[in-house]
Amino acid sequence: MNNMEQSFTTIQEARQWASLFLKEHQREPGVADWLLEHHLNMSYTQLMAYGRDPFPHEKKDSFVADIYKHTETGIPVQHLIGEAEFYGRRFDVNADVLVPRPETEELVEGVLRFIEKNGLTSEYLKVVDLGTGSGAIACTLSLELEHMDVYATDISSQALGTATHNAHQLGAKVNFYQGDFLAPVAGEAIDIIVSNPPYISHAELKELSDTVVQFDPHLALFADAEGLAAYHTIVSQIKSYHLTPMLIACEIGHLQGESVKEIIETGLPGYHAEVRSDINGKPRMVFAYSKTSVKSPDY
Ligand code: SAM
Ligand code: GLN
């Protein structure tokens, strides 16, 4: 795949060439549009409207090179363009952070809905995002509900560098700390804990696509104890730091619902945990409510 002599001359022809090429190599054809938007600095609507315009000659080599690179290696398009969209905002991403996923937007949505349904939108709440990565969850919560006091932790100082940059770019007020999940905020009376921790078991490595295994940091993906280690740690920290959050909201692997529910309800008898499905009907979240402080989760 080193033939850079592509015959397209218009934007539309470039789009046709790229999507067909990607499809023929078992890659997502939609990647063509993302890369066109990025290289031509156009929106999707502009791409459609100006399809018959000539493809700028000086941009051809770099566009074609990115299509080849993605096809050959599976490098996520977000790494090629250096950013990912999450909850309608752009976050810088790189090899140090997990590319934020659409299912995690549903976790954030669930937390926001909980706050709204319980009439807490104007309360002064302390929220912590454990394993913040790019800062996607923490920054979104802080920007959606400005009065909240948002904390975020990660074990990776490199990830925190990217998260801090993203918070700054987006104008989000988040307090970042390095450390093991809740440890850096042990002394804070946290109201809401939200986390998308690593949850893939080491045995599942062979089932993951190259796009994930080769490019997302393994620290973000894999956890011991069949992928459940992070939930065990978080629950035992809640207990030993005597924290009494009203809500604990976690993303989970689709087969982990009952296990995570049990880890929470056994470790924290004052909580009722419930497994929730994403828009594709897959169980991907656990929401646990404090029996004493939440009268009606009502979601
Ligand atoms: N919250 C981001 C998101 O949803 O896109 C990133 C989630 S990623 C699946 C998990 C994150 O947890 C990674 O950034 C990883 O560095 C971090 N992590 C792993 N082990 C940790 C630990 N013991 N304490 C704190 N963070 C940890
Ligand atoms: N959802 C990610 C994936 O499927 C994994 C993220 C995680 O382990 N929290 O690759």
Short mmCIF file of C-alpha atoms and ligand atoms in Angstrom, two decimals:
data_model
loop_
_atom_site.label_atom_id
_atom_site.label_comp_id
_atom_site.label_asym_id
_atom_site.label_seq_id
_atom_site.Cartn_x
_atom_site.Cartn_y
_atom_site.Cartn_z
CA MET A 1 0.00 0.00 0.00
CA ASN A 2 2.58 2.57 -0.96
CA ASN A 3 0.99 3.85 -4.12
CA MET A 4 0.35 7.51 -3.37
CA GLU A 5 -0.77 8.25 -6.95
CA GLN A 6 -4.49 8.46 -6.43
CA SER A 7 -6.55 9.49 -9.40
CA PHE A 8 -9.23 11.56 -7.66
CA THR A 9 -9.52 15.22 -8.50
CA THR A 10 -12.68 16.35 -6.69
CA ILE A 11 -13.65 16.14 -3.01
CA GLN A 12 -16.46 13.76 -3.89
CA GLU A 13 -14.08 11.46 -5.79
CA ALA A 14 -11.64 11.49 -2.87
CA ARG A 15 -14.51 10.47 -0.59
CA GLN A 16 -15.53 7.64 -2.92
CA TRP A 17 -11.96 6.38 -3.27
CA ALA A 18 -11.26 6.48 0.45
CA SER A 19 -14.47 4.86 1.64
CA LEU A 20 -14.18 2.05 -0.90
CA PHE A 21 -10.52 1.50 -0.02
CA LEU A 22 -11.35 1.32 3.69
CA LYS A 23 -14.26 -1.04 3.10
CA GLU A 24 -12.14 -3.34 0.94
CA HIS A 25 -9.68 -3.58 3.82
CA GLN A 26 -12.34 -4.29 6.46
CA ARG A 27 -12.13 -0.84 8.01
CA GLU A 28 -15.00 1.49 8.83
CA PRO A 29 -15.78 3.49 5.62
CA GLY A 30 -17.05 6.43 7.69
CA VAL A 31 -13.43 7.16 8.66
CA ALA A 32 -13.12 8.76 5.19
CA ASP A 33 -15.50 11.57 6.20
CA TRP A 34 -13.76 12.24 9.53
CA LEU A 35 -10.41 12.53 7.82
CA LEU A 36 -11.79 14.68 4.99
CA GLU A 37 -13.39 17.03 7.51
CA HIS A 38 -10.10 17.28 9.36
CA HIS A 39 -7.77 17.73 6.39
CA LEU A 40 -10.05 20.12 4.51
CA ASN A 41 -11.18 21.90 7.67
CA MET A 42 -14.81 21.48 6.63
CA SER A 43 -18.00 20.34 8.34
CA TYR A 44 -19.86 17.30 7.04
CA THR A 45 -22.45 19.63 5.47
CA GLN A 46 -19.72 21.56 3.68
CA LEU A 47 -18.20 18.31 2.40
CA MET A 48 -21.54 17.42 0.84
CA ALA A 49 -22.16 20.91 -0.54
CA TYR A 50 -18.71 21.38 -2.08
CA GLY A 51 -18.25 17.80 -3.33
CA ARG A 52 -17.61 18.92 -6.91
CA ASP A 53 -14.84 21.34 -5.94
CA PRO A 54 -11.29 20.27 -6.72
CA PHE A 55 -9.49 18.49 -3.87
CA PRO A 56 -6.68 20.90 -2.80
CA HIS A 57 -3.52 19.50 -4.37
CA GLU A 58 -1.27 20.30 -1.42
CA LYS A 59 -3.49 18.34 0.98
CA LYS A 60 -3.67 15.18 -1.07
CA ASP A 61 -0.55 13.37 0.18
CA SER A 62 -1.30 13.82 3.87
CA PHE A 63 -4.95 12.77 3.45
CA VAL A 64 -3.99 9.63 1.50
CA ALA A 65 -1.22 8.85 4.00
CA ASP A 66 -3.72 8.95 6.89
CA ILE A 67 -6.12 6.65 5.05
CA TYR A 68 -3.27 4.18 4.48
CA LYS A 69 -2.03 4.47 8.05
CA HIS A 70 -5.46 3.76 9.51
CA THR A 71 -6.00 0.86 7.11
CA GLU A 72 -2.63 -0.75 7.77
CA THR A 73 -2.36 -0.32 11.54
CA GLY A 74 -5.87 0.34 12.88
CA ILE A 75 -4.69 3.58 14.50
CA PRO A 76 -7.89 5.26 15.75
CA VAL A 77 -8.92 8.19 13.63
CA GLN A 78 -9.03 10.23 16.87
CA HIS A 79 -5.27 9.69 17.24
CA LEU A 80 -4.70 10.83 13.66
CA ILE A 81 -6.64 14.03 14.17
CA GLY A 82 -5.56 14.41 17.82
CA GLU A 83 -9.03 14.85 19.25
CA ALA A 84 -12.26 13.06 20.08
CA GLU A 85 -15.79 14.30 20.52
CA PHE A 86 -17.53 13.63 23.84
CA TYR A 87 -20.91 15.02 24.84
CA GLY A 88 -20.67 17.61 22.06
CA ARG A 89 -17.22 18.89 23.05
CA ARG A 90 -13.76 18.25 21.68
CA PHE A 91 -11.09 16.62 23.85
CA ASP A 92 -7.46 16.28 22.90
CA VAL A 93 -6.39 12.63 22.90
CA ASN A 94 -3.09 10.83 22.46
CA ALA A 95 -1.39 7.55 23.34
CA ASP A 96 -1.58 8.39 27.08
CA VAL A 97 -5.38 8.39 27.32
CA LEU A 98 -8.29 6.16 26.36
CA VAL A 99 -10.28 7.56 23.45
CA PRO A 100 -13.58 8.44 25.17
CA ARG A 101 -16.42 6.17 24.01
CA PRO A 102 -20.05 7.00 23.22
CA GLU A 103 -21.32 4.55 25.88
CA THR A 104 -19.56 6.64 28.52
CA GLU A 105 -21.73 9.60 27.46
CA GLU A 106 -24.67 7.54 28.74
CA LEU A 107 -22.97 7.17 32.12
CA VAL A 108 -22.64 10.97 32.32
CA GLU A 109 -26.24 11.38 31.17
CA GLY A 110 -27.38 9.00 33.94
CA VAL A 111 -25.55 11.03 36.59
CA LEU A 112 -27.02 14.30 35.31
CA ARG A 113 -30.51 12.78 35.23
CA PHE A 114 -30.10 11.51 38.80
CA ILE A 115 -29.16 15.00 39.98
CA GLU A 116 -32.09 16.55 38.14
CA LYS A 117 -34.71 13.99 39.25
CA ASN A 118 -33.66 14.37 42.87
CA GLY A 119 -33.97 18.13 42.73
CA LEU A 120 -30.26 18.62 43.38
CA THR A 121 -29.37 20.85 40.40
CA SER A 122 -28.73 23.87 42.53
CA GLU A 123 -27.15 22.00 45.44
CA TYR A 124 -23.48 22.30 46.17
CA LEU A 125 -22.34 18.75 45.34
CA LYS A 126 -18.91 17.19 45.53
CA VAL A 127 -18.39 14.84 42.62
CA VAL A 128 -15.36 12.71 41.83
CA ASP A 129 -14.42 10.99 38.56
CA LEU A 130 -12.09 8.04 39.24
CA GLY A 131 -9.68 7.14 36.42
CA THR A 132 -10.35 10.33 34.50
CA GLY A 133 -8.13 9.65 31.45
CA SER A 134 -8.71 12.51 28.99
CA GLY A 135 -10.90 14.18 31.61
CA ALA A 136 -14.01 13.55 29.50
CA ILE A 137 -16.39 12.69 32.36
CA ALA A 138 -15.08 15.25 34.88
CA CYS A 139 -14.96 18.17 32.43
CA THR A 140 -18.40 17.37 31.03
CA LEU A 141 -19.99 17.23 34.49
CA SER A 142 -18.32 20.46 35.53
CA LEU A 143 -19.48 22.25 32.36
CA GLU A 144 -23.02 20.86 32.45
CA LEU A 145 -23.57 21.78 36.12
CA GLU A 146 -21.38 24.73 36.96
CA HIS A 147 -21.93 24.89 40.69
CA MET A 148 -20.60 21.38 41.27
CA ASP A 149 -17.28 20.86 42.93
CA VAL A 150 -15.59 18.36 40.62
CA TYR A 151 -12.56 16.25 41.55
CA ALA A 152 -10.81 13.77 39.27
CA THR A 153 -8.05 11.24 39.88
CA ASP A 154 -5.85 9.03 37.75
CA ILE A 155 -2.85 6.84 38.48
CA SER A 156 -1.18 8.06 35.28
CA SER A 157 0.57 11.42 35.46
CA GLN A 158 0.67 11.54 31.64
CA ALA A 159 -3.10 11.10 31.45
CA LEU A 160 -3.52 13.87 34.03
CA GLY A 161 -1.38 16.15 31.85
CA THR A 162 -3.80 15.68 28.96
CA ALA A 163 -6.86 15.99 31.23
CA THR A 164 -5.56 19.24 32.72
CA HIS A 165 -4.94 20.62 29.24
CA ASN A 166 -8.49 19.65 28.18
CA ALA A 167 -10.05 21.25 31.26
CA HIS A 168 -8.12 24.44 30.55
CA GLN A 169 -9.11 24.48 26.86
CA LEU A 170 -12.78 23.93 27.69
CA GLY A 171 -12.90 26.26 30.68
CA ALA A 172 -13.89 23.41 33.04
CA LYS A 173 -13.15 23.77 36.73
CA VAL A 174 -11.82 20.40 37.85
CA ASN A 175 -9.38 19.55 40.65
CA PHE A 176 -7.03 16.85 39.37
CA TYR A 177 -5.02 14.52 41.63
CA GLN A 178 -2.68 11.65 40.95
CA GLY A 179 -3.22 8.43 42.90
CA ASP A 180 -5.07 5.17 43.38
CA PHE A 181 -8.78 5.83 42.66
CA LEU A 182 -10.25 7.48 45.81
CA ALA A 183 -6.99 7.73 47.78
CA PRO A 184 -6.16 11.33 46.82
CA VAL A 185 -9.60 12.58 47.94
CA ALA A 186 -9.89 10.38 51.05
CA GLY A 187 -10.67 13.34 53.31
CA GLU A 188 -13.46 14.83 51.18
CA ALA A 189 -17.14 14.26 51.89
CA ILE A 190 -17.92 13.05 48.37
CA ASP A 191 -21.58 13.10 47.26
CA ILE A 192 -21.29 11.37 43.90
CA ILE A 193 -18.68 8.90 42.67
CA VAL A 194 -18.52 8.26 38.93
CA SER A 195 -16.04 5.99 37.22
CA ASN A 196 -15.22 4.24 33.99
CA PRO A 197 -12.35 2.18 35.38
CA PRO A 198 -10.30 -0.45 33.54
CA TYR A 199 -12.51 -3.58 33.44
CA ILE A 200 -11.23 -5.91 30.73
CA SER A 201 -9.79 -9.20 31.99
CA HIS A 202 -6.33 -10.17 30.78
CA ALA A 203 -7.87 -13.26 29.16
CA GLU A 204 -9.95 -11.04 26.85
CA LEU A 205 -6.88 -9.47 25.24
CA LYS A 206 -7.08 -11.74 22.21
CA GLU A 207 -10.68 -10.74 21.48
CA LEU A 208 -9.96 -7.01 21.23
CA SER A 209 -9.46 -5.24 17.92
CA ASP A 210 -6.05 -3.83 16.94
CA THR A 211 -7.60 -0.33 17.10
CA VAL A 212 -8.00 -0.83 20.86
CA VAL A 213 -5.10 -3.12 21.88
CA GLN A 214 -2.37 -1.32 19.97
CA PHE A 215 -3.45 2.22 20.77
CA ASP A 216 -5.41 2.59 24.01
CA PRO A 217 -3.13 2.53 27.09
CA HIS A 218 -3.25 -0.92 28.71
CA LEU A 219 -3.47 0.79 32.10
CA ALA A 220 -6.85 2.11 30.93
CA LEU A 221 -8.14 -1.24 29.68
CA PHE A 222 -7.03 -4.16 31.81
CA ALA A 223 -7.76 -5.10 35.39
CA ASP A 224 -6.96 -8.15 37.56
CA ALA A 225 -9.58 -10.40 39.17
CA GLU A 226 -11.30 -11.10 35.84
CA GLY A 227 -11.55 -7.39 35.17
CA LEU A 228 -13.22 -6.65 38.52
CA ALA A 229 -10.21 -5.41 40.54
CA ALA A 230 -11.06 -1.70 40.22
CA TYR A 231 -14.59 -2.19 41.60
CA HIS A 232 -13.19 -4.17 44.56
CA THR A 233 -10.67 -1.39 45.28
CA ILE A 234 -13.20 1.42 44.98
CA VAL A 235 -15.71 -0.32 47.28
CA SER A 236 -13.10 -1.09 49.93
CA GLN A 237 -11.85 2.52 49.77
CA ILE A 238 -15.40 3.87 50.25
CA LYS A 239 -15.64 1.67 53.30
CA SER A 240 -12.27 2.40 54.84
CA TYR A 241 -12.51 6.17 54.25
CA HIS A 242 -16.05 6.13 55.73
CA LEU A 243 -17.47 7.84 52.65
CA THR A 244 -21.24 7.99 52.23
CA PRO A 245 -21.90 9.08 48.63
CA MET A 246 -25.55 9.26 47.61
CA LEU A 247 -24.68 7.77 44.21
CA ILE A 248 -21.97 5.49 42.85
CA ALA A 249 -22.17 5.25 39.04
CA CYS A 250 -19.80 2.96 37.14
CA GLU A 251 -19.34 1.78 33.61
CA ILE A 252 -18.92 -2.01 33.36
CA GLY A 253 -18.18 -4.72 30.80
CA HIS A 254 -21.42 -6.17 29.41
CA LEU A 255 -21.02 -9.45 31.34
CA GLN A 256 -20.09 -7.88 34.67
CA GLY A 257 -23.43 -6.47 35.84
CA GLU A 258 -24.33 -9.07 38.46
CA SER A 259 -20.75 -9.31 39.76
CA VAL A 260 -20.39 -5.55 40.21
CA LYS A 261 -23.84 -5.31 41.82
CA GLU A 262 -22.79 -8.01 44.26
CA ILE A 263 -19.40 -6.42 45.00
CA ILE A 264 -21.19 -3.17 45.89
CA GLU A 265 -24.11 -4.61 47.85
CA THR A 266 -21.91 -7.02 49.80
CA GLY A 267 -19.20 -4.48 50.56
CA LEU A 268 -21.60 -1.61 51.23
CA PRO A 269 -24.79 -2.92 52.84
CA GLY A 270 -26.35 0.55 52.89
CA TYR A 271 -26.55 0.61 49.09
CA HIS A 272 -28.94 -0.72 46.51
CA ALA A 273 -27.24 -1.38 43.16
CA GLU A 274 -28.93 -1.62 39.84
CA VAL A 275 -27.61 -2.74 36.45
CA ARG A 276 -28.52 -0.47 33.56
CA SER A 277 -28.38 -1.06 29.82
CA ASP A 278 -27.10 1.30 27.14
CA ILE A 279 -29.03 2.33 24.02
CA ASN A 280 -28.02 -0.93 22.36
CA GLY A 281 -29.70 -2.87 25.16
CA LYS A 282 -26.41 -4.10 26.62
CA PRO A 283 -25.90 -3.95 30.40
CA ARG A 284 -23.07 -1.40 30.59
CA MET A 285 -23.57 0.55 33.83
CA VAL A 286 -24.20 0.02 37.51
CA PHE A 287 -25.88 2.76 39.54
CA ALA A 288 -25.82 2.27 43.30
CA TYR A 289 -27.92 4.46 45.60
CA SER A 290 -27.48 5.07 49.27
CA LYS A 291 -30.63 3.67 50.92
CA THR A 292 -30.64 6.45 53.50
CA SER A 293 -29.93 9.56 51.43
CA VAL A 294 -31.80 8.78 48.21
CA LYS A 295 -35.55 8.50 48.67
CA SER A 296 -36.52 7.92 45.04
CA PRO A 297 -33.92 7.28 42.36
CA ASP A 298 -36.83 7.67 39.89
CA TYR A 299 -34.99 7.67 36.60
N1 SAM B 1 -12.64 8.31 32.29
C1 SAM B 1 -12.03 8.19 30.97
C2 SAM B 1 -13.10 7.85 29.96
O1 SAM B 1 -14.16 7.36 30.37
O2 SAM B 1 -12.89 8.05 28.77
C3 SAM B 1 -10.92 7.15 30.95
C4 SAM B 1 -11.33 5.80 31.42
S1 SAM B 1 -10.10 4.54 31.20
C5 SAM B 1 -11.15 3.15 30.85
C6 SAM B 1 -9.55 4.16 32.85
C7 SAM B 1 -8.58 5.15 33.47
O3 SAM B 1 -8.26 4.68 34.80
C8 SAM B 1 -7.25 5.31 32.77
O4 SAM B 1 -6.99 6.66 32.52
C9 SAM B 1 -6.20 4.74 33.77
O5 SAM B 1 -4.96 5.41 33.74
C10 SAM B 1 -6.92 4.94 35.08
N2 SAM B 1 -6.48 4.04 36.15
C11 SAM B 1 -6.06 2.76 36.07
N3 SAM B 1 -5.77 2.28 37.29
C12 SAM B 1 -6.00 3.28 38.18
C13 SAM B 1 -5.88 3.41 39.61
N4 SAM B 1 -5.47 2.39 40.35
N5 SAM B 1 -6.21 4.59 40.16
C14 SAM B 1 -6.64 5.63 39.41
N6 SAM B 1 -6.77 5.56 38.06
C15 SAM B 1 -6.46 4.41 37.46
N1 GLN B 2 -15.00 0.32 26.52
C1 GLN B 2 -13.59 0.09 26.27
C2 GLN B 2 -13.44 -0.98 25.19
O1 GLN B 2 -14.35 -1.67 24.86
C3 GLN B 2 -12.87 -0.35 27.52
C4 GLN B 2 -12.83 0.70 28.55
C5 GLN B 2 -12.61 0.16 29.92
O2 GLN B 2 -11.99 -0.87 30.19
N2 GLN B 2 -13.13 0.88 30.83
O3 GLN B 2 -12.37 -1.12 24.65
#
